[in-house]
mmCIF file of C-alpha atoms in Angstrom:
data_model
loop_
_atom_site.group_PDB
_atom_site.id
_atom_site.type_symbol
_atom_site.label_atom_id
_atom_site.label_comp_id
_atom_site.label_asym_id
_atom_site.label_seq_id
_atom_site.Cartn_x
_atom_site.Cartn_y
_atom_site.Cartn_z
ATOM 1 C CA MET A 1 -29.607 35.106 -101.304
ATOM 2 C CA SER A 2 -30.575 33.199 -98.171
ATOM 3 C CA GLY A 3 -30.691 35.959 -95.604
ATOM 4 C CA LEU A 4 -30.074 35.984 -91.907
ATOM 5 C CA LYS A 5 -33.360 36.389 -90.044
ATOM 6 C CA LEU A 6 -34.056 37.276 -86.428
ATOM 7 C CA ARG A 7 -35.059 33.673 -85.744
ATOM 8 C CA HIS A 8 -31.630 32.536 -86.992
ATOM 9 C CA ALA A 9 -29.874 35.087 -84.800
ATOM 10 C CA ARG A 10 -31.838 33.873 -81.789
ATOM 11 C CA THR A 11 -30.853 30.265 -82.553
ATOM 12 C CA ILE A 12 -27.199 31.276 -82.874
ATOM 13 C CA ILE A 13 -27.317 33.062 -79.522
ATOM 14 C CA LYS A 14 -29.205 30.294 -77.738
ATOM 15 C CA LYS A 15 -26.853 27.527 -78.914
ATOM 16 C CA ALA A 16 -23.701 29.612 -78.361
ATOM 17 C CA LEU A 17 -24.701 30.340 -74.771
ATOM 18 C CA ALA A 18 -25.686 26.698 -74.210
ATOM 19 C CA ARG A 19 -22.260 25.594 -75.469
ATOM 20 C CA GLY A 20 -20.650 28.048 -73.066
ATOM 21 C CA ARG A 21 -22.588 26.532 -70.175
ATOM 22 C CA GLU A 22 -21.621 22.987 -71.291
ATOM 23 C CA LEU A 23 -17.955 24.059 -71.175
ATOM 24 C CA ASP A 24 -18.437 25.960 -67.893
ATOM 25 C CA LEU A 25 -17.071 29.176 -69.405
ATOM 26 C CA LYS A 26 -17.156 32.652 -67.937
ATOM 27 C CA PRO A 27 -20.313 34.708 -68.697
ATOM 28 C CA LEU A 28 -20.621 35.268 -72.437
ATOM 29 C CA SER A 29 -22.019 38.046 -74.578
ATOM 30 C CA VAL A 30 -23.135 37.335 -78.151
ATOM 31 C CA CYS A 31 -23.757 39.840 -80.947
ATOM 32 C CA VAL A 32 -25.166 38.824 -84.344
ATOM 33 C CA LEU A 33 -24.842 41.241 -87.276
ATOM 34 C CA ASP A 34 -26.301 41.318 -90.779
ATOM 35 C CA PRO A 35 -23.924 41.685 -93.756
ATOM 36 C CA GLY A 36 -24.148 45.482 -93.505
ATOM 37 C CA GLY A 37 -22.810 45.391 -89.941
ATOM 38 C CA HIS A 38 -26.152 46.175 -88.281
ATOM 39 C CA THR A 39 -27.079 44.399 -85.055
ATOM 40 C CA VAL A 40 -29.757 41.755 -85.543
ATOM 41 C CA ALA A 41 -29.658 40.499 -81.947
ATOM 42 C CA PHE A 42 -27.538 40.697 -78.812
ATOM 43 C CA GLU A 43 -27.625 38.917 -75.495
ATOM 44 C CA ARG A 44 -25.375 38.868 -72.458
ATOM 45 C CA GLU A 45 -25.315 36.442 -69.590
ATOM 46 C CA ASP A 46 -25.640 37.561 -65.999
ATOM 47 C CA GLY A 47 -22.280 38.661 -64.692
ATOM 48 C CA ALA A 48 -20.893 39.829 -68.058
ATOM 49 C CA SER A 49 -19.063 43.140 -67.723
ATOM 50 C CA ALA A 50 -20.332 46.418 -69.141
ATOM 51 C CA LEU A 51 -17.924 46.605 -72.092
ATOM 52 C CA ARG A 52 -18.850 43.168 -73.435
ATOM 53 C CA TYR A 53 -21.400 44.470 -75.976
ATOM 54 C CA LYS A 54 -18.767 46.624 -77.659
ATOM 55 C CA ILE A 55 -16.218 43.792 -77.660
ATOM 56 C CA ALA A 56 -18.663 41.230 -79.115
ATOM 57 C CA HIS A 57 -19.858 43.770 -81.674
ATOM 58 C CA GLY A 58 -16.250 44.676 -82.534
ATOM 59 C CA LYS A 59 -15.300 41.071 -83.220
ATOM 60 C CA ALA A 60 -18.293 40.576 -85.534
ATOM 61 C CA PHE A 61 -18.032 44.027 -87.123
ATOM 62 C CA GLY A 62 -14.323 43.587 -87.804
ATOM 63 C CA ALA A 63 -15.018 40.265 -89.525
ATOM 64 C CA ILE A 64 -17.677 41.901 -91.731
ATOM 65 C CA ALA A 65 -15.588 45.013 -92.413
ATOM 66 C CA VAL A 66 -12.419 43.154 -93.396
ATOM 67 C CA GLY A 67 -14.101 40.094 -94.904
ATOM 68 C CA MET A 68 -12.406 37.485 -92.755
ATOM 69 C CA GLY A 69 -12.921 35.922 -89.359
ATOM 70 C CA SER A 70 -11.365 37.708 -86.419
ATOM 71 C CA ARG A 71 -8.828 34.889 -85.938
ATOM 72 C CA ALA A 72 -7.265 35.884 -89.274
ATOM 73 C CA ILE A 73 -7.431 39.554 -88.290
ATOM 74 C CA PHE A 74 -5.621 38.644 -85.055
ATOM 75 C CA GLU A 75 -2.871 36.863 -87.019
ATOM 76 C CA ARG A 76 -2.612 39.736 -89.466
ATOM 77 C CA ALA A 77 -2.294 42.184 -86.557
ATOM 78 C CA LYS A 78 0.750 40.223 -85.377
ATOM 79 C CA GLN A 79 2.320 40.507 -88.835
ATOM 80 C CA GLN A 80 1.079 43.946 -89.892
ATOM 81 C CA ALA A 81 0.171 45.844 -86.747
ATOM 82 C CA PHE A 82 0.184 49.244 -88.417
ATOM 83 C CA PHE A 83 -2.200 48.070 -91.141
ATOM 84 C CA ILE A 84 -4.741 46.668 -88.648
ATOM 85 C CA GLN A 85 -4.348 49.787 -86.496
ATOM 86 C CA SER A 86 -5.115 51.899 -89.577
ATOM 87 C CA VAL A 87 -8.143 49.784 -90.487
ATOM 88 C CA ASN A 88 -9.350 50.086 -86.903
ATOM 89 C CA ALA A 89 -9.026 53.864 -87.145
ATOM 90 C CA LEU A 90 -11.106 53.794 -90.335
ATOM 91 C CA CYS A 91 -13.719 51.786 -88.402
ATOM 92 C CA ASP A 92 -13.751 54.427 -85.643
ATOM 93 C CA GLY A 93 -12.140 51.938 -83.262
ATOM 94 C CA ALA A 94 -14.893 49.343 -83.708
ATOM 95 C CA LEU A 95 -12.643 46.463 -84.840
ATOM 96 C CA VAL A 96 -11.520 43.937 -82.199
ATOM 97 C CA PRO A 97 -8.737 41.683 -83.583
ATOM 98 C CA SER A 98 -9.243 38.645 -81.368
ATOM 99 C CA PRO A 99 -10.721 35.188 -82.080
ATOM 100 C CA GLY A 100 -14.462 34.956 -81.489
ATOM 101 C CA GLY A 101 -15.685 36.874 -84.549
ATOM 102 C CA VAL A 102 -17.012 34.447 -87.137
ATOM 103 C CA LEU A 103 -18.491 35.144 -90.556
ATOM 104 C CA ILE A 104 -21.812 33.441 -91.281
ATOM 105 C CA ARG A 105 -22.181 31.946 -94.757
ATOM 106 C CA ASN A 106 -25.182 30.273 -96.350
ATOM 107 C CA LYS A 107 -25.008 26.964 -98.221
ATOM 108 C CA ARG A 108 -23.821 28.751 -101.373
ATOM 109 C CA GLY A 109 -20.959 30.358 -99.469
ATOM 110 C CA GLU A 110 -22.523 33.816 -99.563
ATOM 111 C CA LEU A 111 -21.839 36.127 -96.649
ATOM 112 C CA ILE A 112 -25.059 36.688 -94.699
ATOM 113 C CA GLY A 113 -23.733 38.054 -91.416
ATOM 114 C CA ALA A 114 -21.318 37.579 -88.543
ATOM 115 C CA VAL A 115 -21.375 36.661 -84.888
ATOM 116 C CA GLY A 116 -19.045 38.008 -82.230
ATOM 117 C CA ILE A 117 -18.666 36.418 -78.818
ATOM 118 C CA THR A 118 -16.702 37.571 -75.812
ATOM 119 C CA GLY A 119 -16.357 36.622 -72.182
ATOM 120 C CA ASP A 120 -13.868 33.784 -72.057
ATOM 121 C CA THR A 121 -10.696 33.126 -74.053
ATOM 122 C CA GLY A 122 -10.844 33.944 -77.749
ATOM 123 C CA ASP A 123 -10.542 30.249 -78.595
ATOM 124 C CA ASN A 124 -13.492 29.361 -76.352
ATOM 125 C CA ASP A 125 -15.512 32.308 -77.661
ATOM 126 C CA GLU A 126 -14.913 31.003 -81.185
ATOM 127 C CA ILE A 127 -15.969 27.446 -80.251
ATOM 128 C CA CYS A 128 -19.291 28.831 -79.030
ATOM 129 C CA ALA A 129 -19.721 30.988 -82.141
ATOM 130 C CA ILE A 130 -19.216 27.968 -84.397
ATOM 131 C CA ALA A 131 -21.740 25.936 -82.389
ATOM 132 C CA GLY A 132 -24.328 28.692 -82.737
ATOM 133 C CA VAL A 133 -23.822 29.243 -86.456
ATOM 134 C CA GLU A 134 -23.951 25.532 -87.241
ATOM 135 C CA ALA A 135 -27.087 25.061 -85.100
ATOM 136 C CA ALA A 136 -28.806 27.660 -87.284
ATOM 137 C CA GLY A 137 -27.916 25.643 -90.392
ATOM 138 C CA PHE A 138 -25.158 27.903 -91.706
ATOM 139 C CA ALA A 139 -21.405 27.618 -92.230
ATOM 140 C CA ALA A 140 -19.030 29.293 -89.772
ATOM 141 C CA ASP A 141 -16.050 31.004 -91.416
ATOM 142 C CA THR A 142 -13.486 31.578 -88.669
ATOM 143 C CA GLY A 143 -10.739 32.894 -90.901
ATOM 144 C CA GLU A 144 -8.625 29.836 -90.126
ATOM 145 C CA LYS A 145 -7.305 29.551 -93.707
ATOM 146 C CA ASP A 146 -6.507 33.258 -93.770
ATOM 147 C CA ALA A 147 -4.930 33.028 -90.307
ATOM 148 C CA LYS A 148 -2.589 30.257 -91.463
ATOM 149 C CA PHE A 149 -1.632 32.368 -94.468
ATOM 150 C CA PHE A 150 -0.761 35.392 -92.345
ATOM 151 C CA ALA A 151 1.086 33.272 -89.787
ATOM 152 C CA GLY A 152 3.102 31.560 -92.530
ATOM 153 C CA GLY A 153 1.235 28.263 -92.256
ATOM 154 C CA SER A 154 -0.009 25.953 -94.954
ATOM 155 C CA GLY A 155 -3.478 27.428 -95.373
ATOM 156 C CA VAL A 156 -4.816 28.707 -98.639
ATOM 157 C CA GLY A 157 -3.793 32.338 -98.639
ATOM 158 C CA VAL A 158 -6.256 34.787 -100.024
ATOM 159 C CA SER A 159 -6.835 37.952 -98.108
ATOM 160 C CA GLY A 160 -10.529 38.354 -97.447
ATOM 161 C CA GLY A 161 -11.900 36.319 -100.327
ATOM 162 C CA ARG A 162 -13.271 32.874 -100.995
#
């Protein structure tokens, strides 16, 4: 398996923050996790609030824990609030169901980690996450297909699997 290395995490963070500056977003915080949910790297911009590490970590950790991007978790929370609340309890409150948590997949589609970004809107956080993941040469899995499934859209609907 092509693994996520510290150098990749640093590239993800650097490009995500650069994209945030290009878009003139609020101060961002970026957390990159390995597939076991362990922090590989974290960085916050000046002016980011104190809770931002936990939020960024929660977006990435939730994506790893549930096996889908946090956008899909967000949509599922709208449809099945009690289920997501229960999963969050099982995660000791570490799951943040808001866009900005993106799974990182290698060229073979294998899960190698996740990135969580917070600071601006969930949509903007996700844009920056995708930019970072792609700059490191990996595929960003936002959960968009899963999100469409849970919202009743036309996406391919498989819960947590590819």
